[in-house]
PDB file of C-alpha atoms in Angstrom:
ATOM      1  CA  MET A   1       1.508 -13.696 -11.747  1.00  0.00           C
ATOM      2  CA  ASP A   2       3.469 -13.423 -14.944  1.00  0.00           C
ATOM      3  CA  GLU A   3       6.784 -11.703 -15.540  1.00  0.00           C
ATOM      4  CA  GLU A   4       5.159  -8.340 -16.109  1.00  0.00           C
ATOM      5  CA  GLN A   5       3.718  -8.282 -12.639  1.00  0.00           C
ATOM      6  CA  PRO A   6       5.347  -7.259  -9.360  1.00  0.00           C
ATOM      7  CA  HIS A   7       6.528 -10.070  -7.113  1.00  0.00           C
ATOM      8  CA  TYR A   8       7.819  -8.005  -4.206  1.00  0.00           C
ATOM      9  CA  GLY A   9       6.110  -5.370  -2.123  1.00  0.00           C
ATOM     10  CA  LEU A  10       7.063  -3.139   0.775  1.00  0.00           C
ATOM     11  CA  ILE A  11       4.910  -1.256   3.254  1.00  0.00           C
ATOM     12  CA  GLY A  12       6.622   1.076   5.661  1.00  0.00           C
ATOM     13  CA  GLN A  13       5.739   3.836   8.084  1.00  0.00           C
ATOM     14  CA  MET A  14       8.222   6.666   8.380  1.00  0.00           C
ATOM     15  CA  ILE A  15       8.089   9.242  11.172  1.00  0.00           C
ATOM     16  CA  ALA A  16       9.223  12.739  10.254  1.00  0.00           C
ATOM     17  CA  GLN A  17      10.717  15.261  12.592  1.00  0.00           C
ATOM     18  CA  PRO A  18       7.933  17.498  13.926  1.00  0.00           C
ATOM     19  CA  GLY A  19       6.583  19.742  11.179  1.00  0.00           C
ATOM     20  CA  GLN A  20       8.732  18.136   8.493  1.00  0.00           C
ATOM     21  CA  ARG A  21       6.341  15.593   7.060  1.00  0.00           C
ATOM     22  CA  ALA A  22       5.443  17.506   3.901  1.00  0.00           C
ATOM     23  CA  ALA A  23       9.084  18.311   3.231  1.00  0.00           C
ATOM     24  CA  LEU A  24      10.029  14.663   3.660  1.00  0.00           C
ATOM     25  CA  ALA A  25       7.209  13.516   1.381  1.00  0.00           C
ATOM     26  CA  ALA A  26       8.390  15.954  -1.271  1.00  0.00           C
ATOM     27  CA  ILE A  27      11.912  14.557  -1.131  1.00  0.00           C
ATOM     28  CA  LEU A  28      10.632  10.993  -1.330  1.00  0.00           C
ATOM     29  CA  THR A  29       8.738  11.749  -4.510  1.00  0.00           C
ATOM     30  CA  GLU A  30      11.150  14.011  -6.322  1.00  0.00           C
ATOM     31  CA  ASP A  31      11.992  13.093  -9.853  1.00  0.00           C
ATOM     32  CA  THR A  32      14.357  10.198  -9.849  1.00  0.00           C
ATOM     33  CA  ASP A  33      16.288   8.242 -12.386  1.00  0.00           C
ATOM     34  CA  ALA A  34      14.334   5.571 -14.177  1.00  0.00           C
ATOM     35  CA  MET A  35      13.766   2.729 -11.719  1.00  0.00           C
ATOM     36  CA  PRO A  36      13.887  -0.590 -13.535  1.00  0.00           C
ATOM     37  CA  GLY A  37      11.473  -3.062 -12.067  1.00  0.00           C
ATOM     38  CA  ASN A  38       9.417  -0.537 -10.115  1.00  0.00           C
ATOM     39  CA  PHE A  39       5.659  -0.844 -10.554  1.00  0.00           C
ATOM     40  CA  ALA A  40       4.404   1.601  -7.955  1.00  0.00           C
ATOM     41  CA  TYR A  41       5.679   3.992  -5.323  1.00  0.00           C
ATOM     42  CA  LEU A  42       2.987   5.542  -3.209  1.00  0.00           C
ATOM     43  CA  VAL A  43       3.437   8.063  -0.402  1.00  0.00           C
ATOM     44  CA  GLY A  44       0.592   8.911   1.957  1.00  0.00           C
ATOM     45  CA  GLU A  45       0.111  11.078   5.028  1.00  0.00           C
ATOM     46  CA  ASP A  46      -1.067   9.105   8.042  1.00  0.00           C
ATOM     47  CA  SER A  47      -4.464  10.421   9.142  1.00  0.00           C
ATOM     48  CA  ALA A  48      -3.859   9.656  12.833  1.00  0.00           C
ATOM     49  CA  ASN A  49      -0.248  10.762  13.297  1.00  0.00           C
ATOM     50  CA  PRO A  50       0.627  14.215  11.923  1.00  0.00           C
ATOM     51  CA  ASP A  51       4.279  13.266  11.623  1.00  0.00           C
ATOM     52  CA  ALA A  52       3.863   9.877   9.957  1.00  0.00           C
ATOM     53  CA  LEU A  53       4.065   8.873   6.312  1.00  0.00           C
ATOM     54  CA  TRP A  54       3.228   5.534   4.739  1.00  0.00           C
ATOM     55  CA  ILE A  55       5.157   4.309   1.743  1.00  0.00           C
ATOM     56  CA  VAL A  56       3.918   1.418  -0.392  1.00  0.00           C
ATOM     57  CA  GLU A  57       6.186   0.038  -3.090  1.00  0.00           C
ATOM     58  CA  LEU A  58       5.733  -2.651  -5.734  1.00  0.00           C
ATOM     59  CA  TRP A  59       8.767  -4.131  -7.455  1.00  0.00           C
ATOM     60  CA  ALA A  60       9.441  -6.866  -9.975  1.00  0.00           C
ATOM     61  CA  ASP A  61      11.473  -8.648  -7.308  1.00  0.00           C
ATOM     62  CA  LYS A  62      13.591  -8.007  -4.234  1.00  0.00           C
ATOM     63  CA  ASP A  63      16.744  -7.564  -6.316  1.00  0.00           C
ATOM     64  CA  ALA A  64      15.161  -4.738  -8.299  1.00  0.00           C
ATOM     65  CA  HIS A  65      14.416  -2.911  -5.063  1.00  0.00           C
ATOM     66  CA  ALA A  66      17.933  -3.491  -3.734  1.00  0.00           C
ATOM     67  CA  ALA A  67      19.440  -2.244  -6.979  1.00  0.00           C
ATOM     68  CA  SER A  68      17.377   0.941  -6.842  1.00  0.00           C
ATOM     69  CA  LEU A  69      18.947   1.864  -3.510  1.00  0.00           C
ATOM     70  CA  GLN A  70      22.297   2.109  -5.254  1.00  0.00           C
ATOM     71  CA  SER A  71      21.193   4.624  -7.877  1.00  0.00           C
ATOM     72  CA  PRO A  72      22.686   8.121  -7.579  1.00  0.00           C
ATOM     73  CA  SER A  73      19.301   9.821  -7.389  1.00  0.00           C
ATOM     74  CA  VAL A  74      18.096   7.538  -4.603  1.00  0.00           C
ATOM     75  CA  GLN A  75      21.368   7.952  -2.729  1.00  0.00           C
ATOM     76  CA  ALA A  76      20.955  11.722  -3.031  1.00  0.00           C
ATOM     77  CA  ALA A  77      17.362  11.560  -1.798  1.00  0.00           C
ATOM     78  CA  ILE A  78      18.393   9.435   1.171  1.00  0.00           C
ATOM     79  CA  ALA A  79      21.096  11.939   2.105  1.00  0.00           C
ATOM     80  CA  LYS A  80      18.669  14.839   1.774  1.00  0.00           C
ATOM     81  CA  GLY A  81      15.845  13.155   3.640  1.00  0.00           C
ATOM     82  CA  ARG A  82      17.754  11.585   6.505  1.00  0.00           C
ATOM     83  CA  PRO A  83      17.856  14.743   8.700  1.00  0.00           C
ATOM     84  CA  LEU A  84      14.070  14.999   8.443  1.00  0.00           C
ATOM     85  CA  ILE A  85      13.436  11.437   9.668  1.00  0.00           C
ATOM     86  CA  ALA A  86      12.772  10.883  13.359  1.00  0.00           C
ATOM     87  CA  GLY A  87      12.253   7.141  13.074  1.00  0.00           C
ATOM     88  CA  PHE A  88      10.410   4.255  11.520  1.00  0.00           C
ATOM     89  CA  GLY A  89       7.187   2.524  12.476  1.00  0.00           C
ATOM     90  CA  ALA A  90       5.547  -0.533  11.013  1.00  0.00           C
ATOM     91  CA  ARG A  91       7.374  -2.242   8.191  1.00  0.00           C
ATOM     92  CA  ALA A  92       6.469  -5.303   6.167  1.00  0.00           C
ATOM     93  CA  GLU A  93       7.523  -7.156   3.064  1.00  0.00           C
ATOM     94  CA  PHE A  94       4.811  -8.872   1.086  1.00  0.00           C
ATOM     95  CA  VAL A  95       4.174 -10.817  -2.077  1.00  0.00           C
ATOM     96  CA  PRO A  96       1.459  -9.189  -4.193  1.00  0.00           C
ATOM     97  CA  VAL A  97      -1.138 -11.842  -4.890  1.00  0.00           C
ATOM     98  CA  ALA A  98      -3.833  -9.863  -6.560  1.00  0.00           C
ATOM     99  CA  LYS A  99      -4.599  -6.389  -7.674  1.00  0.00           C
ATOM    100  CA  ALA A 100      -8.132  -5.642  -8.598  1.00  0.00           C
ATOM    101  CA  ARG A 101      -9.308  -2.508 -10.270  1.00  0.00           C
ATOM    102  CA  PRO A 102     -12.960  -1.660 -10.640  1.00  0.00           C
TER     103      PRO A 102
ATOM    104  CA  MET B   1      -4.339  16.441  -6.316  1.00  0.00           C
ATOM    105  CA  ASP B   2      -7.197  16.995  -8.729  1.00  0.00           C
ATOM    106  CA  GLU B   3     -10.598  15.362  -8.765  1.00  0.00           C
ATOM    107  CA  GLU B   4      -9.355  12.373 -10.701  1.00  0.00           C
ATOM    108  CA  GLN B   5      -6.932  11.359  -7.986  1.00  0.00           C
ATOM    109  CA  PRO B   6      -7.570   9.389  -4.821  1.00  0.00           C
ATOM    110  CA  HIS B   7      -7.905  11.392  -1.604  1.00  0.00           C
ATOM    111  CA  TYR B   8      -8.349   8.516   0.816  1.00  0.00           C
ATOM    112  CA  GLY B   9      -6.197   5.470   1.445  1.00  0.00           C
ATOM    113  CA  LEU B  10      -6.352   2.462   3.729  1.00  0.00           C
ATOM    114  CA  ILE B  11      -3.643   0.040   4.799  1.00  0.00           C
ATOM    115  CA  GLY B  12      -4.669  -2.953   6.825  1.00  0.00           C
ATOM    116  CA  GLN B  13      -3.221  -6.235   7.974  1.00  0.00           C
ATOM    117  CA  MET B  14      -5.631  -9.154   8.179  1.00  0.00           C
ATOM    118  CA  ILE B  15      -4.776 -12.416   9.939  1.00  0.00           C
ATOM    119  CA  ALA B  16      -6.293 -15.547   8.442  1.00  0.00           C
ATOM    120  CA  GLN B  17      -7.127 -18.710  10.305  1.00  0.00           C
ATOM    121  CA  PRO B  18      -4.164 -21.089  10.026  1.00  0.00           C
ATOM    122  CA  GLY B  19      -3.815 -22.388   6.490  1.00  0.00           C
ATOM    123  CA  GLN B  20      -6.600 -20.188   5.153  1.00  0.00           C
ATOM    124  CA  ARG B  21      -4.624 -17.220   3.853  1.00  0.00           C
ATOM    125  CA  ALA B  22      -4.815 -18.118   0.170  1.00  0.00           C
ATOM    126  CA  ALA B  23      -8.521 -18.858   0.407  1.00  0.00           C
ATOM    127  CA  LEU B  24      -9.125 -15.543   2.135  1.00  0.00           C
ATOM    128  CA  ALA B  25      -7.067 -13.663  -0.457  1.00  0.00           C
ATOM    129  CA  ALA B  26      -9.108 -15.282  -3.221  1.00  0.00           C
ATOM    130  CA  ILE B  27     -12.358 -14.140  -1.633  1.00  0.00           C
ATOM    131  CA  LEU B  28     -11.039 -10.617  -1.176  1.00  0.00           C
ATOM    132  CA  THR B  29     -10.200 -10.345  -4.852  1.00  0.00           C
ATOM    133  CA  GLU B  30     -13.149 -12.107  -6.440  1.00  0.00           C
ATOM    134  CA  ASP B  31     -14.977 -10.229  -9.124  1.00  0.00           C
ATOM    135  CA  THR B  32     -17.088  -7.587  -7.569  1.00  0.00           C
ATOM    136  CA  ASP B  33     -19.609  -5.086  -8.745  1.00  0.00           C
ATOM    137  CA  ALA B  34     -18.182  -1.910 -10.198  1.00  0.00           C
ATOM    138  CA  MET B  35     -16.751   0.122  -7.337  1.00  0.00           C
ATOM    139  CA  PRO B  36     -17.256   3.818  -7.993  1.00  0.00           C
ATOM    140  CA  GLY B  37     -14.409   5.869  -6.666  1.00  0.00           C
ATOM    141  CA  ASN B  38     -11.977   2.986  -6.231  1.00  0.00           C
ATOM    142  CA  PHE B  39      -8.514   3.587  -7.657  1.00  0.00           C
ATOM    143  CA  ALA B  40      -6.635   0.556  -6.389  1.00  0.00           C
ATOM    144  CA  TYR B  41      -7.196  -2.543  -4.301  1.00  0.00           C
ATOM    145  CA  LEU B  42      -4.046  -4.510  -3.613  1.00  0.00           C
ATOM    146  CA  VAL B  43      -3.750  -7.743  -1.641  1.00  0.00           C
ATOM    147  CA  GLY B  44      -0.374  -9.114  -0.595  1.00  0.00           C
ATOM    148  CA  GLU B  45       0.903 -12.042   1.437  1.00  0.00           C
ATOM    149  CA  ASP B  46       3.022 -10.973   4.394  1.00  0.00           C
ATOM    150  CA  SER B  47       6.519 -12.401   3.999  1.00  0.00           C
ATOM    151  CA  ALA B  48       7.101 -12.758   7.744  1.00  0.00           C
ATOM    152  CA  ASN B  49       3.744 -14.104   8.933  1.00  0.00           C
ATOM    153  CA  PRO B  50       2.338 -17.053   6.951  1.00  0.00           C
ATOM    154  CA  ASP B  51      -1.198 -16.220   8.052  1.00  0.00           C
ATOM    155  CA  ALA B  52      -1.139 -12.484   7.377  1.00  0.00           C
ATOM    156  CA  LEU B  53      -2.366 -10.477   4.417  1.00  0.00           C
ATOM    157  CA  TRP B  54      -1.913  -6.797   3.699  1.00  0.00           C
ATOM    158  CA  ILE B  55      -4.585  -4.845   1.899  1.00  0.00           C
ATOM    159  CA  VAL B  56      -3.912  -1.423   0.410  1.00  0.00           C
ATOM    160  CA  GLU B  57      -6.817   0.574  -0.982  1.00  0.00           C
ATOM    161  CA  LEU B  58      -7.060   3.918  -2.727  1.00  0.00           C
ATOM    162  CA  TRP B  59     -10.405   5.699  -2.960  1.00  0.00           C
ATOM    163  CA  ALA B  60     -11.690   9.009  -4.264  1.00  0.00           C
ATOM    164  CA  ASP B  61     -12.734   9.849  -0.718  1.00  0.00           C
ATOM    165  CA  LYS B  62     -13.861   8.250   2.527  1.00  0.00           C
ATOM    166  CA  ASP B  63     -17.509   8.301   1.449  1.00  0.00           C
ATOM    167  CA  ALA B  64     -16.731   6.223  -1.652  1.00  0.00           C
ATOM    168  CA  HIS B  65     -15.135   3.580   0.554  1.00  0.00           C
ATOM    169  CA  ALA B  66     -18.054   3.608   2.977  1.00  0.00           C
ATOM    170  CA  ALA B  67     -20.516   3.266   0.107  1.00  0.00           C
ATOM    171  CA  SER B  68     -18.643   0.269  -1.285  1.00  0.00           C
ATOM    172  CA  LEU B  69     -19.184  -1.623   1.955  1.00  0.00           C
ATOM    173  CA  GLN B  70     -22.920  -1.525   1.308  1.00  0.00           C
ATOM    174  CA  SER B  71     -22.760  -3.131  -2.138  1.00  0.00           C
ATOM    175  CA  PRO B  72     -24.256  -6.633  -2.408  1.00  0.00           C
ATOM    176  CA  SER B  73     -21.032  -8.166  -3.741  1.00  0.00           C
ATOM    177  CA  VAL B  74     -18.953  -6.718  -0.905  1.00  0.00           C
ATOM    178  CA  GLN B  75     -21.534  -7.804   1.640  1.00  0.00           C
ATOM    179  CA  ALA B  76     -21.402 -11.310   0.166  1.00  0.00           C
ATOM    180  CA  ALA B  77     -17.595 -11.347   0.259  1.00  0.00           C
ATOM    181  CA  ILE B  78     -17.597 -10.204   3.877  1.00  0.00           C
ATOM    182  CA  ALA B  79     -20.014 -12.972   4.809  1.00  0.00           C
ATOM    183  CA  LYS B  80     -17.923 -15.557   2.941  1.00  0.00           C
ATOM    184  CA  GLY B  81     -14.596 -14.361   4.286  1.00  0.00           C
ATOM    185  CA  ARG B  82     -15.497 -13.759   7.917  1.00  0.00           C
ATOM    186  CA  PRO B  83     -15.084 -17.417   9.050  1.00  0.00           C
ATOM    187  CA  LEU B  84     -11.549 -17.403   7.594  1.00  0.00           C
ATOM    188  CA  ILE B  85     -10.436 -14.327   9.538  1.00  0.00           C
ATOM    189  CA  ALA B  86      -8.652 -14.818  12.851  1.00  0.00           C
ATOM    190  CA  GLY B  87      -8.085 -11.138  13.519  1.00  0.00           C
ATOM    191  CA  PHE B  88      -6.662  -7.845  12.391  1.00  0.00           C
ATOM    192  CA  GLY B  89      -3.228  -6.326  12.769  1.00  0.00           C
ATOM    193  CA  ALA B  90      -1.968  -2.897  11.827  1.00  0.00           C
ATOM    194  CA  ARG B  91      -4.471  -0.535  10.295  1.00  0.00           C
ATOM    195  CA  ALA B  92      -4.064   3.007   9.071  1.00  0.00           C
ATOM    196  CA  GLU B  93      -5.908   5.618   7.098  1.00  0.00           C
ATOM    197  CA  PHE B  94      -3.857   7.952   4.981  1.00  0.00           C
ATOM    198  CA  VAL B  95      -4.118  10.754   2.475  1.00  0.00           C
ATOM    199  CA  PRO B  96      -2.232   9.937  -0.737  1.00  0.00           C
ATOM    200  CA  VAL B  97       0.137  12.797  -1.365  1.00  0.00           C
ATOM    201  CA  ALA B  98       2.129  11.509  -4.256  1.00  0.00           C
ATOM    202  CA  LYS B  99       2.355   8.543  -6.514  1.00  0.00           C
ATOM    203  CA  ALA B 100       5.439   8.261  -8.631  1.00  0.00           C
ATOM    204  CA  ARG B 101       5.912   5.801 -11.406  1.00  0.00           C
ATOM    205  CA  PRO B 102       9.231   5.220 -13.088  1.00  0.00           C
TER     206      PRO B 102
END
């Protein structure tokens, strides 16, 4: 992949406090500062677990992701979302190797 | 989400036979027939397991995904890839609730 492609990906499952999944998803996707190096940030509701969210992220590289965690808007979202989080499930880092679109 | 957004997502971990991950990833992302209702098809190499791939898919709905599995090119890819697959790991269906881009 060239420089304009993501080289770092994250998949994570987040478990919300009972009944708080939609509220947590809303916080995770609120408007944020510009995120240099972010290619995609997807939030989905797990179809099997009514409290679980999946988050898939694509970044230019691992440093770009780490830097984003320091931004004021992300820090604010973390502070706001933390009380709604019961725990974390599966988590994986990956290297995007291909992205096909029809 | 409106009609032009995906309503069905899949996350799956696939375990390749030892040493066959790159070959399997190549098969999974070969040119295929047009895939009606497909919004994204991402393949990534797990950073922790040298034999594991992650596949993230976004579809208009579950029926669009099911229909894709019947297409000749997907059937051919399944037949070609099957000998390279050792097993499957995590798998989840989800409903995309938000997709933010910077």
